[in-house]
XYZ file of C-alpha atoms in Angstrom:
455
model
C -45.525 -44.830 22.977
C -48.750 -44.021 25.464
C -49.429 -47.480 27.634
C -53.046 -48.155 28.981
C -54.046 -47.859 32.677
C -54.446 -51.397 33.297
C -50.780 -52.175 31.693
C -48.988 -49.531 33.600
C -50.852 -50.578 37.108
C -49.734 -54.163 36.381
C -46.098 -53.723 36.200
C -46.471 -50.761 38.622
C -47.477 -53.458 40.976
C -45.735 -56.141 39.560
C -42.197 -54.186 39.860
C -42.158 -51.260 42.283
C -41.656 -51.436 45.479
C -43.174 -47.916 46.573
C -41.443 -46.299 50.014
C -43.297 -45.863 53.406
C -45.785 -47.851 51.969
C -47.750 -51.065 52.634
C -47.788 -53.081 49.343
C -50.248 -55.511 50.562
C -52.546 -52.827 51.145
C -51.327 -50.992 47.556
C -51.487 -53.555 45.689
C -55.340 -54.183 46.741
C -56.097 -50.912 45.367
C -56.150 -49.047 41.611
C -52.805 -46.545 41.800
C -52.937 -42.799 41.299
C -50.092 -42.755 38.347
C -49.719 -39.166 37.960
C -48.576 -38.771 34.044
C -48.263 -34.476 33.696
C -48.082 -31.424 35.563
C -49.096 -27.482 35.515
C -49.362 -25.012 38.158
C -50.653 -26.410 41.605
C -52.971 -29.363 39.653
C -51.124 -32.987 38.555
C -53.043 -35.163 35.867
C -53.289 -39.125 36.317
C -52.973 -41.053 32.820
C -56.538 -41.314 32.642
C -56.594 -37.492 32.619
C -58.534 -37.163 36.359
C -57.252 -33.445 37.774
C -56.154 -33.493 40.867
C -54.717 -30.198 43.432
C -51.274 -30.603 44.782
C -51.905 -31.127 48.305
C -48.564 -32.385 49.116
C -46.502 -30.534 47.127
C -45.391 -33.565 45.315
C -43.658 -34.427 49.463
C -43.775 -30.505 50.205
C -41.031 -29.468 47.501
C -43.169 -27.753 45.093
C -42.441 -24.361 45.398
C -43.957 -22.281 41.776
C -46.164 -24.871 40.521
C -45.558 -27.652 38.149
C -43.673 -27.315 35.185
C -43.032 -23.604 35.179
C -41.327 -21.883 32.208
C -38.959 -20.109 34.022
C -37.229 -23.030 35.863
C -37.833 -25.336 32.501
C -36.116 -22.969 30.398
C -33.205 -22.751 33.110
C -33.086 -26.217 32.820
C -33.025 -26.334 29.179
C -30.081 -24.208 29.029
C -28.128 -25.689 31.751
C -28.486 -29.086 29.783
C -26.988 -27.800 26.737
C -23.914 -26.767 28.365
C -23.178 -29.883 30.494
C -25.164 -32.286 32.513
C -22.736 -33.568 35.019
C -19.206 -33.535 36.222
C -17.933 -34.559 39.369
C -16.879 -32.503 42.704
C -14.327 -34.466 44.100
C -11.061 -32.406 43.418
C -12.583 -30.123 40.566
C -15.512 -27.164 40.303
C -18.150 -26.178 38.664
C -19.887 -22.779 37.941
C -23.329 -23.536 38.803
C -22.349 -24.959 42.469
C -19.996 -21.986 43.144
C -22.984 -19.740 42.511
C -25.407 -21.697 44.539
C -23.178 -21.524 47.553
C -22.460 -18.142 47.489
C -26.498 -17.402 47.339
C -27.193 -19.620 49.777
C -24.302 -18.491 52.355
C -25.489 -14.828 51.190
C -28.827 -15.693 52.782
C -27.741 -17.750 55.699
C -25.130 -14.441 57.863
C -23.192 -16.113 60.453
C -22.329 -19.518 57.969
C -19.664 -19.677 55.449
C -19.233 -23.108 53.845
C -21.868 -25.313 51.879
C -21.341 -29.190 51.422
C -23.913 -30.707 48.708
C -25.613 -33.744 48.705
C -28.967 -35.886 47.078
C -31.541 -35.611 49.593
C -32.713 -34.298 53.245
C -31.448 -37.390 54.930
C -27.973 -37.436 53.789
C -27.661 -33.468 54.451
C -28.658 -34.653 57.789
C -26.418 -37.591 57.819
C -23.125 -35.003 56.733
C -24.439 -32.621 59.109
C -23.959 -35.508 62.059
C -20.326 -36.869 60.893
C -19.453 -33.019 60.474
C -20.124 -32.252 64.288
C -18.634 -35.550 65.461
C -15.326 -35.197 63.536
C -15.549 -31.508 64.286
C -14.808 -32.552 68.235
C -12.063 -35.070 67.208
C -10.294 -32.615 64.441
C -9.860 -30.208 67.496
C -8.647 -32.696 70.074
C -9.302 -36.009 69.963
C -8.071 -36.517 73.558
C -9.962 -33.682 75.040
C -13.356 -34.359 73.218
C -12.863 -38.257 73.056
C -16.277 -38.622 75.078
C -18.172 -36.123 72.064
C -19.872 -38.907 70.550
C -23.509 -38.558 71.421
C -26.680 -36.430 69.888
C -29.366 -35.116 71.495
C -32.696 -34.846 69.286
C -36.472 -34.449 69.991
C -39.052 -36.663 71.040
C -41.175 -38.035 67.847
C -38.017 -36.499 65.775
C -37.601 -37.555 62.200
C -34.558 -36.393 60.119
C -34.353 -38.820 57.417
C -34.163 -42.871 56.466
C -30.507 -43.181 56.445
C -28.630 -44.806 59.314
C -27.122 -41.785 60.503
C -30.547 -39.914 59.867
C -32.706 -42.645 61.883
C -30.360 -42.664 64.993
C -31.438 -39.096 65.791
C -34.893 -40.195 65.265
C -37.626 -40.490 67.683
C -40.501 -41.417 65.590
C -41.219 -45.533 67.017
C -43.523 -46.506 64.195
C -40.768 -45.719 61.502
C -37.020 -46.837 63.460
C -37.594 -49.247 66.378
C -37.408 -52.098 63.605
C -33.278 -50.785 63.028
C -32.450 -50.193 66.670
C -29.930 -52.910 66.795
C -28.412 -50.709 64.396
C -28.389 -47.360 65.382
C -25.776 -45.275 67.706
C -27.182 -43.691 70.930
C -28.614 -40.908 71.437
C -30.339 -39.170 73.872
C -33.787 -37.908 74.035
C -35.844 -34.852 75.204
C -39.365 -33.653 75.242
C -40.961 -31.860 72.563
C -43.542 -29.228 73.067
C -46.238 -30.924 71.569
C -48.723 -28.484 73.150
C -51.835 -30.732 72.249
C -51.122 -33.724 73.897
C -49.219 -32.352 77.010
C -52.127 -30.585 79.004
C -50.717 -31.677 82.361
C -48.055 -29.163 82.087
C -50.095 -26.235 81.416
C -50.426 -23.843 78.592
C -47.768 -22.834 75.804
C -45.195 -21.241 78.197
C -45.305 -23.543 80.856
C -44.450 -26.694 78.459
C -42.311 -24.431 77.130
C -40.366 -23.861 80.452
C -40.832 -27.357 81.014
C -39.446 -29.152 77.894
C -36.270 -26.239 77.954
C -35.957 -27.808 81.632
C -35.230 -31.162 80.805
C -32.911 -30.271 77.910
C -31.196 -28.027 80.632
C -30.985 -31.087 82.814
C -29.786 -33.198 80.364
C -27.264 -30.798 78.854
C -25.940 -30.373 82.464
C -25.514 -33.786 82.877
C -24.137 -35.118 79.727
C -22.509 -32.061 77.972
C -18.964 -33.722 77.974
C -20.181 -36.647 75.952
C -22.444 -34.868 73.377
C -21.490 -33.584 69.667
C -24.460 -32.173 69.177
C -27.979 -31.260 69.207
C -30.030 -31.569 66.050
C -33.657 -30.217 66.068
C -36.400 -29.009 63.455
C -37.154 -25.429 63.496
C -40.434 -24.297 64.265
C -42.390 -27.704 62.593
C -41.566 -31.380 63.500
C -43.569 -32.414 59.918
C -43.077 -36.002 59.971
C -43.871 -35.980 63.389
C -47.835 -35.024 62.342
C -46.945 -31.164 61.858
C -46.427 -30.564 65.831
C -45.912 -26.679 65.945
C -43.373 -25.275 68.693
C -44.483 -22.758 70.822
C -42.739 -19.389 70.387
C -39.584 -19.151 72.028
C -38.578 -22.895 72.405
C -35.931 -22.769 69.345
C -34.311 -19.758 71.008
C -34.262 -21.596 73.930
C -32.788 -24.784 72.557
C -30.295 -22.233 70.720
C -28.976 -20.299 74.554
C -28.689 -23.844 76.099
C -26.611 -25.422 73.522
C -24.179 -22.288 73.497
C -24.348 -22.362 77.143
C -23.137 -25.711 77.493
C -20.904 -25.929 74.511
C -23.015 -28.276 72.221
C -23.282 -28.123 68.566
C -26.682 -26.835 67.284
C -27.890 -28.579 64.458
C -31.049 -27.084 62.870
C -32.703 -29.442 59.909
C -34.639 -27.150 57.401
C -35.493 -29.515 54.877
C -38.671 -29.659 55.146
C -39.537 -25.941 56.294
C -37.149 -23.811 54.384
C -37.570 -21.758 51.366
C -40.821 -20.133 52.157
C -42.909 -23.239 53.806
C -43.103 -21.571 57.494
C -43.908 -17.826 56.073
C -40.093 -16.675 56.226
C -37.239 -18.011 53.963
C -36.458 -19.999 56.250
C -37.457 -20.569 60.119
C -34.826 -20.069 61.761
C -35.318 -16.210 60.953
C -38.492 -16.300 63.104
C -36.359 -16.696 66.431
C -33.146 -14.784 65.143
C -31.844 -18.134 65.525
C -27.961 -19.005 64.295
C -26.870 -22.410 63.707
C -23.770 -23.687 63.574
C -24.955 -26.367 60.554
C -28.170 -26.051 58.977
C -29.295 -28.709 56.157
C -31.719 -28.147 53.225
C -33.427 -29.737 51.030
C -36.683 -30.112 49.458
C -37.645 -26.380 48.056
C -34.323 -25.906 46.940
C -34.695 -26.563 43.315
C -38.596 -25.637 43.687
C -39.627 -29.617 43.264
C -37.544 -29.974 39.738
C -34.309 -32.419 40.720
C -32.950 -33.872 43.114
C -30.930 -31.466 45.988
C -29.536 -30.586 49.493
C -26.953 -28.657 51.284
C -25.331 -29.197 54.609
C -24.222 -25.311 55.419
C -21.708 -24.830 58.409
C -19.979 -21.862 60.186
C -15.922 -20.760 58.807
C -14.605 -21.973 62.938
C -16.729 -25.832 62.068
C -15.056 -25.791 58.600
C -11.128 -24.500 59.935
C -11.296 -27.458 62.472
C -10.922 -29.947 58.890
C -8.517 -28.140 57.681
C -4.787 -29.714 58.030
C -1.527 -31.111 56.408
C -2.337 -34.430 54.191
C -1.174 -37.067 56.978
C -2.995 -35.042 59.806
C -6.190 -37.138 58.360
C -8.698 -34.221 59.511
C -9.793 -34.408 55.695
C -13.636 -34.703 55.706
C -14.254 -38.606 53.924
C -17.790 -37.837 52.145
C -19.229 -37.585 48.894
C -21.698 -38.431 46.393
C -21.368 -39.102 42.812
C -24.210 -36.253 41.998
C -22.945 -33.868 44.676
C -23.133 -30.661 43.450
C -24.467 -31.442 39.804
C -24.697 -28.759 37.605
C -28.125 -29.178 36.179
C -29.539 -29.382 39.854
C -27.516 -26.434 41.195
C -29.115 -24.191 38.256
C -32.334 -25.108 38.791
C -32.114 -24.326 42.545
C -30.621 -20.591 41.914
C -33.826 -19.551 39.144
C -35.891 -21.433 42.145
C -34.456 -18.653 44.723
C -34.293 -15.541 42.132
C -37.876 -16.244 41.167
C -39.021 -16.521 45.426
C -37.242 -13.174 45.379
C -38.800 -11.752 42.108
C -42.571 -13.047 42.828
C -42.572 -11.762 46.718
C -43.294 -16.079 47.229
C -42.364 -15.168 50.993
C -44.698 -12.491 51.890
C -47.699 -13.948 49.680
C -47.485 -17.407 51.681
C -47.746 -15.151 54.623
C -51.028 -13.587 53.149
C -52.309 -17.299 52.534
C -51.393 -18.808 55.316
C -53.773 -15.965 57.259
C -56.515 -16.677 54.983
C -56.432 -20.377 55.075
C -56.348 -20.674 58.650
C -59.659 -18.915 59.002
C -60.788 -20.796 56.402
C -59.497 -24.340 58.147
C -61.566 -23.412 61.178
C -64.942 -24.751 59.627
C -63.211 -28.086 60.094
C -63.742 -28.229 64.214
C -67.792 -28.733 63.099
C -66.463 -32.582 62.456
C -66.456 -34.613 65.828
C -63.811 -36.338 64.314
C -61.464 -33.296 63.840
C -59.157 -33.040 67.589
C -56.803 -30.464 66.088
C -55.526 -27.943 63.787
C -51.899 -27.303 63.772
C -50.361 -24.630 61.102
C -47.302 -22.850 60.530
C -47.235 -20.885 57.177
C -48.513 -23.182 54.300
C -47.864 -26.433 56.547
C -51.340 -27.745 58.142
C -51.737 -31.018 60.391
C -55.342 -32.061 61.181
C -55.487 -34.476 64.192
C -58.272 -37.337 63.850
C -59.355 -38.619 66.845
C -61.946 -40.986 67.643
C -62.594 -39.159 71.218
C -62.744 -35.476 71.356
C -62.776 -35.176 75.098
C -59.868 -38.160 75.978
C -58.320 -37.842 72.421
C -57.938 -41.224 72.381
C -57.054 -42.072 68.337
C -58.528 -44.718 65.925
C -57.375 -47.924 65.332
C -54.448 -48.224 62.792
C -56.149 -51.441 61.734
C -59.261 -49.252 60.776
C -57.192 -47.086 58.275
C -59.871 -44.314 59.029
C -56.746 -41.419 57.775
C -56.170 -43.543 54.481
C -59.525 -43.737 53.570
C -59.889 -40.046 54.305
C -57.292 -39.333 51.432
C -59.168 -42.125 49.082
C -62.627 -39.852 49.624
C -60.551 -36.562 49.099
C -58.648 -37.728 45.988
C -62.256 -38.707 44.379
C -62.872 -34.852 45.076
C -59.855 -34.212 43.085
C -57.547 -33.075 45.684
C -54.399 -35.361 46.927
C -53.480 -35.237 50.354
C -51.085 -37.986 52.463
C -51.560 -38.970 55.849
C -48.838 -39.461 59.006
C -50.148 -41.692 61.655
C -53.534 -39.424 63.088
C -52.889 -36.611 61.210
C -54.405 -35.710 57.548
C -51.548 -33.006 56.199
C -52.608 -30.524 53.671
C -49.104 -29.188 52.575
C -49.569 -26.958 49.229
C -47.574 -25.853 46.580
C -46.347 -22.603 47.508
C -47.949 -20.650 45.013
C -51.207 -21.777 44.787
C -53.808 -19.771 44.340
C -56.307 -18.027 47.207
C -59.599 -19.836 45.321
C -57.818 -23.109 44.684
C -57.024 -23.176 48.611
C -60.397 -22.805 49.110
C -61.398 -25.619 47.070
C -58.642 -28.044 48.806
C -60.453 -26.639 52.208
C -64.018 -27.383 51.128
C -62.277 -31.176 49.709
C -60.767 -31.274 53.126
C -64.195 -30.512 54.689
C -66.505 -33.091 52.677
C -63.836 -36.096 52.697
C -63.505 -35.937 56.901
C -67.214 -35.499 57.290
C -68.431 -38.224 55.483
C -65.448 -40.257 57.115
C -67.334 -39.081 60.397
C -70.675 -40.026 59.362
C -69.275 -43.707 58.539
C -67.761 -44.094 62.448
C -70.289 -42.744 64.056
């Protein structure tokens, strides 16, 4: 049965509650209710094309509703949809794991989960029990993170404890456990230190310091690679993950890295951590894994993290955590044509090729007073509005100048999403060269005549 627009936007606002998302400001507004997909464009129920600007929340990896991943769906289904983990296997998660430890040297184990926040949140209770498996006496203090300024690693409780970002977790604080915070390079906004390498050295500093000072009482450090996204797409300067890698060995820290949202393909390698030859002892994924089909994420960890839960029954070093989906079968298929098709298309080295092209391309941008700056990393792009070029002072949140920059772009057909300042244009992998060109030129027209408006 086909519904009208105006019946599905009345029970869309009379019973969803939509996440990170204002419904008193939604519910003011006609919603974009996205009915199909095909290749990089989605299609609203009125039949409005739209590019993928977003990557449906940057998983899209091929496009929308490829045959290759829909037929490995469709014959994953007709074996078996589900069966559970706990205590039993199946063939589609042994094959995963052994693909993804093939591509990950140095790590040996993979734990499965739903989503980037609870690969996160496994990742944490693996490097605290880690410390207490080993000696609880010895490492009794181990019970402290250290994560970046403006860090985001998910929306669970676990997840938000690491987190830095104010906006989204100062609400929960009464909840959270402690951790401890350090500077991020955020080169932009951090001119009193110098260029690149000097708040480089300086933000390697005071991890130094606070590594010196606290090493006895921390688990471990979780950071993510290359791109804090959430964050508004702040770009590390080379060398400050290898740096954050030498201090964290040096000082006998875990080293968490969170790929979620910049693995398979997003940064312009597999995944970032290749960049600085950089070797975690946990990594979690998420996101590209199944290529934007299901729901999937992985928690990967080294064999000398894994041997420390291993034990006699009543030695309780057992690791307590599950989901109900973990590992599913239909997910886990999806996710290994998603990898064998990265590797059969070149996906890797063509994002590379984009990601050149679009950032001369995204340079026209600058000729908008409005525009501060343009971060990239491979096919990830933040674009800093500022009301101030010279102090950088932002706009008013109360103005909603960023929202109404994605309204004006999503009447040009392209849909983009905002975080805080920063407009993110975050394509499916594989979109084309001329369709990138279009999103620019939508990118282009939407802030300038949000410029002409404040000015």
């Amino acid at each position: 049965m086909r519904y009208s627009y105006e019946r599905l936007e009345q029970w869309d606002k009379e019973y969803v509650w939509h996440p990170f998302t204002q419904m008193k400001t939604y519910v003011q507004e006609h919603p974009l209710i996205i009915e199909r997909g095909n290749g990089s464009y989605l299609f609203d129920v009125n039949g409005n094309k739209y590019l993928d600007g977003y990557a449906s929340l940057w998983v899209n990896v091929h496009g929308h509703n490829d045959p290759e991943l829909n037929e490995a769906l469709h014959m994953q289904i007709e074996t078996i949809a589900h069966s559970t983990l706990l205590g039993s296997a199946n063939v589609p998660s042994i094959l995963l794991a052994k693909k993804l430890i093939e591509l990950w040297p140095g790590l040996s184990k993979v734990f499965y989960s739903d989503t980037g926040a609870a690969a996160v949140e496994i990742a944490l209770k693996m490097a605290y029990q880690y410390w207490k498996n080993i000696d609880p006496v010895k490492y009794a203090k181990k019970n402290k993170f250290v994560s970046l300024k403006e860090a985001y690693h998910g929306d669970t409780v676990g997840a938000v404890s690491v987190g830095g970002m104010d906006l989204f977790h100062r609400i929960f604080k009464p909840l959270l456990f402690e951790r401890i915070e350090v500077p991020s390079p955020y080169v932009y906004r951090m001119d009193e230190y110098g260029g690149e390498e000097e708040i480089v050295s300086y933000c390697l500093q005071q991890l130094e310091d606070v590594l010196a000072r606290h090493h006895e009482e921390i688990a471990g450090m979780i950071v993510e690679p290359l791109v804090q996204g959430a964050a508004g797409i702040i770009t590390h300067p080379k060398g400050f993950l290898k740096g954050v890698e030498t201090l964290c060995r040096q000082y006998g820290v875990l080293l968490i890295c969170d790929e979620v949202a910049v693995g398979f393909g997003r940064t312009g390698t597999l995944f970032a951590c290749e960049q600085e030859d950089v070797h975690p002892d946990i990594v979690c994924l998420g996101k590209g894994i199944t290529g934007g089909y299901l729901p999937l994420a992985a928690t990967l960890t080294t064999e000398d993290v894994y041997a420390a839960f291993l034990g006699d029954v009543d030695e309780d070093k057992t690791f307590y955590h599950g989901h109900t989906y973990t590992g599913n079968q239909l997910s886990c298929s999806v996710a290994l044509k998603n990898i064998e098709l990265i590797e059969k298309r070149h996906l890797v080295e063509n994002v590379r090729k984009k990601a050149e092209i679009l950032a001369k391309k995204l340079e026209k941008l600058y000729e908008i007073p409005i525009v501060g700056d343009i971060r990239q990393k491979g096919l990830m792009v933040g674009i800093e509005i500022v009301q101030d070029r010279n102090t950088k002072q932002i706009f008013p949140r109360s103005e909603m100048i960023e929202h109404r920059i994605i309204l004006e772009a999503r009447k040009r057909g392209l849909i983009i999403r905002p975080l805080g300042p920063v407009i993110t244009f975050i394509p499916v992998l594989a979109m084309a060269e001329d369709q990138m060109e279009t999103a620019v030129h939508i990118l282009f027209d939407s802030i300038a005549e949000m410029a002409k408006v404040v000015r």
